[in-house]
Amino acid sequence: SDVCSSDLITDRFKNTLVLATEVKKVYCDELTGESHHTVVEDISKGMKEAIIENVRLFSREFTNLESAKKKHLLSSNKIDDAILTVDKELFKLVHNFELLNFVNPINLAQEKKKFFKSEFRYNPEFKYRPIVVNPWEMKRKLSALPTEEIKDVNIRKLYEDVIYSYFDKIDMLSTLGTSKFLYNSLRYFGEPDQADINNAYFLMYCQEGQEEHKNEVPTFTSEDTAKYIQDHVLNSYDFDCKVEIKNKITSKALVLNSKQMVVIKKGEMFTEREVQSLAHHEVGVHMVTTMNSINSKLKIFNMGLPKNTLTQEGLAVLAEYLSGTLTIERLQELALRVLCIKYLIKGHDFSSAYRRLLHKFDLDPDFAWYVTARVYRGGGFTKDYLYLQGFKEILKLRETEPDFNNLLIGKTSFEYLETINEMIDRKFIEAPRNITLPYINPVQSSDVLNYIISCIR
């Protein structure tokens, strides 16, 4: 107060003081619970920003120090011991918690045979691996982590949000294969809105560009694909990883973060373009973010930020696009997933949703099964609509965000990018060691595909 006169106090600081006054009034109304926590949290973050802005203002007005970045205004780059403690204990609790490991049916092939034998009238009864986690004990242990001891409000919020997100994942796991699973999935992943539905229909009725890849023949077996991906890892990135072939997965390929492994579905056939696309999607983003996070001082980005699927799948589809391997057919596959989720939420059973997709869009029966099984596994797994929405959001962010590649530090969410940038600036974590190859050397796609993508709203 001796140095900064009232006319130098920024508007943000004034607004924060006003907010603090409002909270005093709210306390008089006995504010409790989550709303209480949220308001106090907002004040804490507002005060941090206000203090930083005023220090920046003071250094500019009264000193010759250059302080363009927060790292010059905040405390030293020594990580708070409380952060290290919470990070270590949280990682110990959840590092083997892989939802995809449990949500893939173990009797997929048998149920597919029954379904096709019934002429698409039978509703599959999927079975799953035994759950080896005690949901209630895990929640209790997560709740006991001393996040309140973390001094920095933004980083404390980051850890608390991750813990809350694991509560939702635990609820999904504990209701796997039941009617309650869908509601837990909706709570965590959300559902497609009308804009998502409109985008999906727009893509499904696009005729332009479909002939370009029509004559490509699937010549790569799952074994060929595994070898290609292993070679791609060795030739493109500063890490090695396992690649295995398994038959009990719904996807054609996936990355198991906890095992640092790429899994290819046994018996699948791929075109050369599909294999290249798969390599950029699974390795270039999902495995890159896994390995970057493994090498980080803090493991929170290996565990995954809340709802990171939107950002991670958006980044992965962007990698396909910038590598020149994205096609209109691939976009239509993502659109079909959105529409299948719409049928699921509207109450259609498996066979009804399958037949709607099959006849409305004249699909190959095996492909229609693949799309429907992905969505209906677990009891209703709604995450698949996030691929298209994430791609749309990531495209916009890449045009405006100079630190865009920092999202590759791990399983991140773009809404936390400012906090991630701050943590990198303060050397709490290192910048991403590996960058997705097509992000560095993008390939120009066709004018038709560029136009179609520009029309996604």
PDB file of C-alpha atoms in Angstrom, residues 119-363:
ATOM      1  CA  GLU A 119     -30.780 -62.145 -38.593  1.00  0.00           C
ATOM      2  CA  PHE A 120     -29.949 -59.109 -36.431  1.00  0.00           C
ATOM      3  CA  ARG A 121     -32.804 -59.608 -33.919  1.00  0.00           C
ATOM      4  CA  TYR A 122     -30.839 -60.905 -30.934  1.00  0.00           C
ATOM      5  CA  ASN A 123     -29.502 -58.425 -28.378  1.00  0.00           C
ATOM      6  CA  PRO A 124     -25.961 -59.459 -27.422  1.00  0.00           C
ATOM      7  CA  GLU A 125     -25.266 -60.273 -23.780  1.00  0.00           C
ATOM      8  CA  PHE A 126     -21.694 -59.151 -23.305  1.00  0.00           C
ATOM      9  CA  LYS A 127     -19.505 -60.446 -20.493  1.00  0.00           C
ATOM     10  CA  TYR A 128     -16.530 -58.668 -18.953  1.00  0.00           C
ATOM     11  CA  ARG A 129     -13.374 -59.351 -17.000  1.00  0.00           C
ATOM     12  CA  PRO A 130     -13.786 -59.613 -13.242  1.00  0.00           C
ATOM     13  CA  ILE A 131     -13.335 -56.252 -11.522  1.00  0.00           C
ATOM     14  CA  VAL A 132     -10.237 -56.337  -9.346  1.00  0.00           C
ATOM     15  CA  VAL A 133     -10.839 -52.923  -7.776  1.00  0.00           C
ATOM     16  CA  ASN A 134     -12.844 -52.290  -4.606  1.00  0.00           C
ATOM     17  CA  PRO A 135     -14.732 -49.136  -5.705  1.00  0.00           C
ATOM     18  CA  TRP A 136     -15.647 -47.883  -2.256  1.00  0.00           C
ATOM     19  CA  GLU A 137     -12.221 -48.420  -0.747  1.00  0.00           C
ATOM     20  CA  MET A 138     -10.605 -46.664  -3.693  1.00  0.00           C
ATOM     21  CA  LYS A 139     -12.928 -43.667  -3.325  1.00  0.00           C
ATOM     22  CA  ARG A 140     -12.124 -43.473   0.381  1.00  0.00           C
ATOM     23  CA  LYS A 141      -8.383 -43.461  -0.289  1.00  0.00           C
ATOM     24  CA  LEU A 142      -8.716 -40.838  -3.020  1.00  0.00           C
ATOM     25  CA  SER A 143     -10.759 -38.614  -0.697  1.00  0.00           C
ATOM     26  CA  ALA A 144      -8.055 -38.815   1.966  1.00  0.00           C
ATOM     27  CA  LEU A 145      -5.338 -37.282  -0.241  1.00  0.00           C
ATOM     28  CA  PRO A 146      -4.224 -33.924   1.321  1.00  0.00           C
ATOM     29  CA  THR A 147      -4.839 -31.669  -1.687  1.00  0.00           C
ATOM     30  CA  GLU A 148      -5.660 -28.749   0.637  1.00  0.00           C
ATOM     31  CA  GLU A 149      -1.949 -28.541   1.470  1.00  0.00           C
ATOM     32  CA  ILE A 150      -1.045 -27.595  -2.118  1.00  0.00           C
ATOM     33  CA  LYS A 151      -0.394 -23.851  -1.975  1.00  0.00           C
ATOM     34  CA  ASP A 152      -0.878 -22.912  -5.641  1.00  0.00           C
ATOM     35  CA  VAL A 153      -4.620 -22.655  -6.288  1.00  0.00           C
ATOM     36  CA  ASN A 154      -4.465 -23.632  -9.975  1.00  0.00           C
ATOM     37  CA  ILE A 155      -2.379 -26.725  -9.343  1.00  0.00           C
ATOM     38  CA  ARG A 156      -4.517 -27.681  -6.352  1.00  0.00           C
ATOM     39  CA  LYS A 157      -7.606 -27.384  -8.572  1.00  0.00           C
ATOM     40  CA  LEU A 158      -5.898 -29.587 -11.173  1.00  0.00           C
ATOM     41  CA  TYR A 159      -5.347 -32.420  -8.695  1.00  0.00           C
ATOM     42  CA  GLU A 160      -8.796 -32.098  -7.136  1.00  0.00           C
ATOM     43  CA  ASP A 161     -10.447 -32.230 -10.563  1.00  0.00           C
ATOM     44  CA  VAL A 162      -8.492 -35.372 -11.462  1.00  0.00           C
ATOM     45  CA  ILE A 163      -9.604 -37.016  -8.215  1.00  0.00           C
ATOM     46  CA  TYR A 164     -13.257 -36.098  -8.863  1.00  0.00           C
ATOM     47  CA  SER A 165     -12.972 -37.512 -12.393  1.00  0.00           C
ATOM     48  CA  TYR A 166     -11.759 -40.826 -10.978  1.00  0.00           C
ATOM     49  CA  PHE A 167     -14.872 -40.959  -8.791  1.00  0.00           C
ATOM     50  CA  ASP A 168     -16.898 -40.945 -12.028  1.00  0.00           C
ATOM     51  CA  LYS A 169     -14.675 -43.590 -13.633  1.00  0.00           C
ATOM     52  CA  ILE A 170     -15.000 -45.778 -10.539  1.00  0.00           C
ATOM     53  CA  ASP A 171     -18.796 -45.428 -10.721  1.00  0.00           C
ATOM     54  CA  MET A 172     -18.687 -46.568 -14.351  1.00  0.00           C
ATOM     55  CA  LEU A 173     -16.546 -49.552 -13.470  1.00  0.00           C
ATOM     56  CA  SER A 174     -18.716 -50.564 -10.516  1.00  0.00           C
ATOM     57  CA  THR A 175     -21.851 -50.590 -12.732  1.00  0.00           C
ATOM     58  CA  LEU A 176     -20.259 -52.269 -15.773  1.00  0.00           C
ATOM     59  CA  GLY A 177     -22.766 -54.370 -17.689  1.00  0.00           C
ATOM     60  CA  THR A 178     -25.804 -52.900 -15.905  1.00  0.00           C
ATOM     61  CA  SER A 179     -28.395 -50.286 -16.860  1.00  0.00           C
ATOM     62  CA  LYS A 180     -26.708 -47.795 -14.497  1.00  0.00           C
ATOM     63  CA  PHE A 181     -23.508 -47.813 -16.563  1.00  0.00           C
ATOM     64  CA  LEU A 182     -25.078 -45.582 -19.229  1.00  0.00           C
ATOM     65  CA  TYR A 183     -25.967 -42.865 -16.715  1.00  0.00           C
ATOM     66  CA  ASN A 184     -22.462 -42.884 -15.262  1.00  0.00           C
ATOM     67  CA  SER A 185     -21.023 -42.732 -18.774  1.00  0.00           C
ATOM     68  CA  LEU A 186     -23.257 -39.755 -19.596  1.00  0.00           C
ATOM     69  CA  ARG A 187     -22.178 -38.011 -16.402  1.00  0.00           C
ATOM     70  CA  TYR A 188     -18.504 -38.396 -17.288  1.00  0.00           C
ATOM     71  CA  PHE A 189     -18.420 -38.136 -21.092  1.00  0.00           C
ATOM     72  CA  GLY A 190     -21.645 -36.225 -21.751  1.00  0.00           C
ATOM     73  CA  GLU A 191     -23.788 -36.700 -24.852  1.00  0.00           C
ATOM     74  CA  PRO A 192     -23.899 -35.263 -28.379  1.00  0.00           C
ATOM     75  CA  ASP A 193     -25.787 -31.983 -28.708  1.00  0.00           C
ATOM     76  CA  GLN A 194     -27.795 -30.865 -31.723  1.00  0.00           C
ATOM     77  CA  ALA A 195     -24.710 -29.376 -33.399  1.00  0.00           C
ATOM     78  CA  ASP A 196     -22.960 -32.766 -33.135  1.00  0.00           C
ATOM     79  CA  ILE A 197     -25.997 -34.499 -34.649  1.00  0.00           C
ATOM     80  CA  ASN A 198     -26.181 -31.948 -37.484  1.00  0.00           C
ATOM     81  CA  ASN A 199     -22.467 -32.387 -38.230  1.00  0.00           C
ATOM     82  CA  ALA A 200     -22.920 -36.152 -38.315  1.00  0.00           C
ATOM     83  CA  TYR A 201     -25.809 -36.002 -40.796  1.00  0.00           C
ATOM     84  CA  PHE A 202     -23.913 -33.476 -42.930  1.00  0.00           C
ATOM     85  CA  LEU A 203     -20.939 -35.850 -43.200  1.00  0.00           C
ATOM     86  CA  MET A 204     -23.118 -38.894 -43.892  1.00  0.00           C
ATOM     87  CA  TYR A 205     -24.755 -37.181 -46.845  1.00  0.00           C
ATOM     88  CA  CYS A 206     -21.493 -35.896 -48.348  1.00  0.00           C
ATOM     89  CA  GLN A 207     -20.951 -37.562 -51.709  1.00  0.00           C
ATOM     90  CA  GLU A 208     -17.864 -35.640 -52.808  1.00  0.00           C
ATOM     91  CA  GLY A 209     -14.508 -37.324 -52.218  1.00  0.00           C
ATOM     92  CA  GLN A 210     -15.875 -40.829 -51.673  1.00  0.00           C
ATOM     93  CA  GLU A 211     -14.570 -42.206 -54.959  1.00  0.00           C
ATOM     94  CA  GLU A 212     -10.962 -41.167 -54.268  1.00  0.00           C
ATOM     95  CA  HIS A 213     -10.096 -44.194 -52.103  1.00  0.00           C
ATOM     96  CA  LYS A 214     -12.795 -46.597 -53.283  1.00  0.00           C
ATOM     97  CA  ASN A 215     -10.390 -48.982 -55.032  1.00  0.00           C
ATOM     98  CA  GLU A 216      -7.951 -49.329 -52.126  1.00  0.00           C
ATOM     99  CA  VAL A 217      -7.774 -53.001 -51.127  1.00  0.00           C
ATOM    100  CA  PRO A 218      -7.106 -54.259 -47.570  1.00  0.00           C
ATOM    101  CA  THR A 219      -3.829 -56.163 -47.903  1.00  0.00           C
ATOM    102  CA  PHE A 220      -2.319 -55.645 -44.427  1.00  0.00           C
ATOM    103  CA  THR A 221      -3.048 -58.388 -41.897  1.00  0.00           C
ATOM    104  CA  SER A 222      -3.023 -57.662 -38.176  1.00  0.00           C
ATOM    105  CA  GLU A 223       0.521 -59.098 -38.088  1.00  0.00           C
ATOM    106  CA  ASP A 224       1.629 -56.807 -40.955  1.00  0.00           C
ATOM    107  CA  THR A 225       0.053 -53.867 -39.169  1.00  0.00           C
ATOM    108  CA  ALA A 226       1.811 -54.665 -35.885  1.00  0.00           C
ATOM    109  CA  LYS A 227       5.176 -54.773 -37.669  1.00  0.00           C
ATOM    110  CA  TYR A 228       4.470 -51.492 -39.484  1.00  0.00           C
ATOM    111  CA  ILE A 229       3.586 -49.779 -36.218  1.00  0.00           C
ATOM    112  CA  GLN A 230       6.674 -51.133 -34.455  1.00  0.00           C
ATOM    113  CA  ASP A 231       8.861 -49.829 -37.301  1.00  0.00           C
ATOM    114  CA  HIS A 232       7.035 -46.490 -37.238  1.00  0.00           C
ATOM    115  CA  VAL A 233       7.829 -46.102 -33.525  1.00  0.00           C
ATOM    116  CA  LEU A 234      11.516 -46.882 -33.999  1.00  0.00           C
ATOM    117  CA  ASN A 235      11.907 -44.599 -37.026  1.00  0.00           C
ATOM    118  CA  SER A 236       9.879 -41.628 -35.812  1.00  0.00           C
ATOM    119  CA  TYR A 237      10.123 -41.235 -32.025  1.00  0.00           C
ATOM    120  CA  ASP A 238      12.550 -41.283 -29.121  1.00  0.00           C
ATOM    121  CA  PHE A 239      11.034 -44.295 -27.352  1.00  0.00           C
ATOM    122  CA  ASP A 240      10.151 -47.935 -27.784  1.00  0.00           C
ATOM    123  CA  CYS A 241       6.883 -49.659 -26.871  1.00  0.00           C
ATOM    124  CA  LYS A 242       5.187 -53.027 -27.005  1.00  0.00           C
ATOM    125  CA  VAL A 243       2.845 -53.944 -29.869  1.00  0.00           C
ATOM    126  CA  GLU A 244       0.599 -56.977 -29.357  1.00  0.00           C
ATOM    127  CA  ILE A 245      -2.223 -58.690 -31.256  1.00  0.00           C
ATOM    128  CA  LYS A 246      -5.336 -59.666 -29.285  1.00  0.00           C
ATOM    129  CA  ASN A 247      -8.828 -60.818 -30.225  1.00  0.00           C
ATOM    130  CA  LYS A 248     -10.865 -59.604 -27.231  1.00  0.00           C
ATOM    131  CA  ILE A 249     -11.055 -55.908 -28.093  1.00  0.00           C
ATOM    132  CA  THR A 250     -13.891 -53.961 -29.699  1.00  0.00           C
ATOM    133  CA  SER A 251     -11.654 -51.415 -31.459  1.00  0.00           C
ATOM    134  CA  LYS A 252      -9.429 -52.235 -34.402  1.00  0.00           C
ATOM    135  CA  ALA A 253      -6.530 -50.880 -32.366  1.00  0.00           C
ATOM    136  CA  LEU A 254      -5.959 -49.104 -29.065  1.00  0.00           C
ATOM    137  CA  VAL A 255      -3.249 -47.956 -26.665  1.00  0.00           C
ATOM    138  CA  LEU A 256      -3.172 -49.255 -23.091  1.00  0.00           C
ATOM    139  CA  ASN A 257      -1.625 -46.356 -21.207  1.00  0.00           C
ATOM    140  CA  SER A 258      -0.759 -48.274 -18.032  1.00  0.00           C
ATOM    141  CA  LYS A 259       1.049 -50.998 -20.021  1.00  0.00           C
ATOM    142  CA  GLN A 260       2.652 -48.667 -22.614  1.00  0.00           C
ATOM    143  CA  MET A 261       1.312 -50.995 -25.276  1.00  0.00           C
ATOM    144  CA  VAL A 262      -0.358 -50.735 -28.686  1.00  0.00           C
ATOM    145  CA  VAL A 263      -2.931 -53.502 -29.227  1.00  0.00           C
ATOM    146  CA  ILE A 264      -4.078 -54.588 -32.712  1.00  0.00           C
ATOM    147  CA  LYS A 265      -7.232 -56.649 -33.129  1.00  0.00           C
ATOM    148  CA  LYS A 266      -6.528 -60.162 -34.332  1.00  0.00           C
ATOM    149  CA  GLY A 267      -7.889 -61.075 -37.762  1.00  0.00           C
ATOM    150  CA  GLU A 268      -8.459 -57.495 -38.988  1.00  0.00           C
ATOM    151  CA  MET A 269      -7.435 -56.492 -42.503  1.00  0.00           C
ATOM    152  CA  PHE A 270      -6.300 -52.936 -43.338  1.00  0.00           C
ATOM    153  CA  THR A 271      -5.491 -50.891 -46.417  1.00  0.00           C
ATOM    154  CA  GLU A 272      -2.061 -49.239 -46.535  1.00  0.00           C
ATOM    155  CA  ARG A 273      -3.668 -45.851 -45.907  1.00  0.00           C
ATOM    156  CA  GLU A 274      -5.548 -47.212 -42.866  1.00  0.00           C
ATOM    157  CA  VAL A 275      -2.329 -48.599 -41.414  1.00  0.00           C
ATOM    158  CA  GLN A 276      -0.574 -45.267 -41.872  1.00  0.00           C
ATOM    159  CA  SER A 277      -3.531 -43.456 -40.327  1.00  0.00           C
ATOM    160  CA  LEU A 278      -3.550 -45.908 -37.424  1.00  0.00           C
ATOM    161  CA  ALA A 279       0.144 -45.310 -36.798  1.00  0.00           C
ATOM    162  CA  HIS A 280      -0.296 -41.523 -36.632  1.00  0.00           C
ATOM    163  CA  HIS A 281      -3.424 -41.815 -34.467  1.00  0.00           C
ATOM    164  CA  GLU A 282      -2.375 -44.493 -31.969  1.00  0.00           C
ATOM    165  CA  VAL A 283       1.385 -43.940 -31.871  1.00  0.00           C
ATOM    166  CA  GLY A 284       1.665 -40.297 -32.931  1.00  0.00           C
ATOM    167  CA  VAL A 285      -0.747 -39.096 -30.228  1.00  0.00           C
ATOM    168  CA  HIS A 286      -1.847 -41.786 -27.768  1.00  0.00           C
ATOM    169  CA  MET A 287       1.566 -43.425 -27.337  1.00  0.00           C
ATOM    170  CA  VAL A 288       3.456 -40.126 -27.612  1.00  0.00           C
ATOM    171  CA  THR A 289       1.383 -38.630 -24.794  1.00  0.00           C
ATOM    172  CA  THR A 290       1.827 -41.810 -22.745  1.00  0.00           C
ATOM    173  CA  MET A 291       5.616 -41.794 -23.090  1.00  0.00           C
ATOM    174  CA  ASN A 292       5.930 -38.022 -22.574  1.00  0.00           C
ATOM    175  CA  SER A 293       3.965 -38.358 -19.351  1.00  0.00           C
ATOM    176  CA  ILE A 294       6.016 -41.341 -18.149  1.00  0.00           C
ATOM    177  CA  ASN A 295       9.156 -39.207 -18.426  1.00  0.00           C
ATOM    178  CA  SER A 296       7.644 -36.292 -16.469  1.00  0.00           C
ATOM    179  CA  LYS A 297       8.574 -35.384 -12.876  1.00  0.00           C
ATOM    180  CA  LEU A 298       4.880 -35.285 -12.033  1.00  0.00           C
ATOM    181  CA  LYS A 299       2.681 -38.247 -13.020  1.00  0.00           C
ATOM    182  CA  ILE A 300      -0.643 -36.411 -13.061  1.00  0.00           C
ATOM    183  CA  PHE A 301      -0.512 -36.144 -16.849  1.00  0.00           C
ATOM    184  CA  ASN A 302      -0.059 -39.897 -17.130  1.00  0.00           C
ATOM    185  CA  MET A 303      -3.154 -40.474 -14.988  1.00  0.00           C
ATOM    186  CA  GLY A 304      -5.188 -38.199 -17.238  1.00  0.00           C
ATOM    187  CA  LEU A 305      -6.928 -34.884 -16.701  1.00  0.00           C
ATOM    188  CA  PRO A 306     -10.746 -34.771 -16.479  1.00  0.00           C
ATOM    189  CA  LYS A 307     -12.516 -35.660 -19.724  1.00  0.00           C
ATOM    190  CA  ASN A 308      -9.226 -35.823 -21.592  1.00  0.00           C
ATOM    191  CA  THR A 309     -10.904 -37.996 -24.250  1.00  0.00           C
ATOM    192  CA  LEU A 310     -12.205 -34.879 -26.030  1.00  0.00           C
ATOM    193  CA  THR A 311      -8.707 -33.414 -26.352  1.00  0.00           C
ATOM    194  CA  GLN A 312      -6.806 -36.670 -26.888  1.00  0.00           C
ATOM    195  CA  GLU A 313      -9.089 -37.971 -29.652  1.00  0.00           C
ATOM    196  CA  GLY A 314      -9.225 -34.512 -31.207  1.00  0.00           C
ATOM    197  CA  LEU A 315      -5.415 -34.459 -31.306  1.00  0.00           C
ATOM    198  CA  ALA A 316      -5.368 -37.991 -32.752  1.00  0.00           C
ATOM    199  CA  VAL A 317      -7.813 -37.221 -35.587  1.00  0.00           C
ATOM    200  CA  LEU A 318      -5.834 -34.020 -36.255  1.00  0.00           C
ATOM    201  CA  ALA A 319      -2.723 -36.211 -36.667  1.00  0.00           C
ATOM    202  CA  GLU A 320      -4.576 -38.249 -39.294  1.00  0.00           C
ATOM    203  CA  TYR A 321      -5.590 -35.051 -41.076  1.00  0.00           C
ATOM    204  CA  LEU A 322      -2.127 -33.447 -41.049  1.00  0.00           C
ATOM    205  CA  SER A 323      -0.517 -36.714 -42.205  1.00  0.00           C
ATOM    206  CA  GLY A 324      -2.735 -36.776 -45.304  1.00  0.00           C
ATOM    207  CA  THR A 325      -4.351 -40.089 -44.328  1.00  0.00           C
ATOM    208  CA  LEU A 326      -7.753 -38.780 -43.208  1.00  0.00           C
ATOM    209  CA  THR A 327     -10.575 -39.577 -45.633  1.00  0.00           C
ATOM    210  CA  ILE A 328     -14.260 -38.704 -45.937  1.00  0.00           C
ATOM    211  CA  GLU A 329     -14.999 -42.372 -45.180  1.00  0.00           C
ATOM    212  CA  ARG A 330     -13.143 -42.044 -41.883  1.00  0.00           C
ATOM    213  CA  LEU A 331     -15.087 -38.876 -41.007  1.00  0.00           C
ATOM    214  CA  GLN A 332     -18.293 -40.735 -41.842  1.00  0.00           C
ATOM    215  CA  GLU A 333     -17.267 -43.529 -39.458  1.00  0.00           C
ATOM    216  CA  LEU A 334     -16.914 -40.932 -36.678  1.00  0.00           C
ATOM    217  CA  ALA A 335     -20.296 -39.482 -37.694  1.00  0.00           C
ATOM    218  CA  LEU A 336     -21.949 -42.930 -37.477  1.00  0.00           C
ATOM    219  CA  ARG A 337     -20.705 -43.264 -33.893  1.00  0.00           C
ATOM    220  CA  VAL A 338     -22.441 -39.985 -33.009  1.00  0.00           C
ATOM    221  CA  LEU A 339     -25.715 -41.162 -34.531  1.00  0.00           C
ATOM    222  CA  CYS A 340     -25.469 -44.571 -32.862  1.00  0.00           C
ATOM    223  CA  ILE A 341     -25.073 -42.839 -29.491  1.00  0.00           C
ATOM    224  CA  LYS A 342     -28.178 -40.802 -30.307  1.00  0.00           C
ATOM    225  CA  TYR A 343     -30.131 -44.052 -30.851  1.00  0.00           C
ATOM    226  CA  LEU A 344     -28.744 -45.430 -27.580  1.00  0.00           C
ATOM    227  CA  ILE A 345     -29.825 -42.391 -25.570  1.00  0.00           C
ATOM    228  CA  LYS A 346     -33.271 -42.421 -27.180  1.00  0.00           C
ATOM    229  CA  GLY A 347     -33.805 -45.929 -25.812  1.00  0.00           C
ATOM    230  CA  HIS A 348     -33.171 -48.148 -28.842  1.00  0.00           C
ATOM    231  CA  ASP A 349     -31.752 -51.568 -28.005  1.00  0.00           C
ATOM    232  CA  PHE A 350     -28.686 -53.002 -29.756  1.00  0.00           C
ATOM    233  CA  SER A 351     -30.531 -54.744 -32.586  1.00  0.00           C
ATOM    234  CA  SER A 352     -32.732 -51.715 -33.310  1.00  0.00           C
ATOM    235  CA  ALA A 353     -29.762 -49.325 -33.461  1.00  0.00           C
ATOM    236  CA  TYR A 354     -27.828 -51.780 -35.642  1.00  0.00           C
ATOM    237  CA  ARG A 355     -30.683 -52.167 -38.144  1.00  0.00           C
ATOM    238  CA  ARG A 356     -31.214 -48.399 -38.328  1.00  0.00           C
ATOM    239  CA  LEU A 357     -27.550 -47.832 -39.179  1.00  0.00           C
ATOM    240  CA  LEU A 358     -27.461 -50.780 -41.573  1.00  0.00           C
ATOM    241  CA  HIS A 359     -30.492 -49.808 -43.669  1.00  0.00           C
ATOM    242  CA  LYS A 360     -30.478 -46.008 -43.382  1.00  0.00           C
ATOM    243  CA  PHE A 361     -26.878 -45.697 -44.552  1.00  0.00           C
ATOM    244  CA  ASP A 362     -26.530 -48.928 -46.548  1.00  0.00           C
ATOM    245  CA  LEU A 363     -23.601 -50.178 -44.468  1.00  0.00           C
TER     246      LEU A 363
END
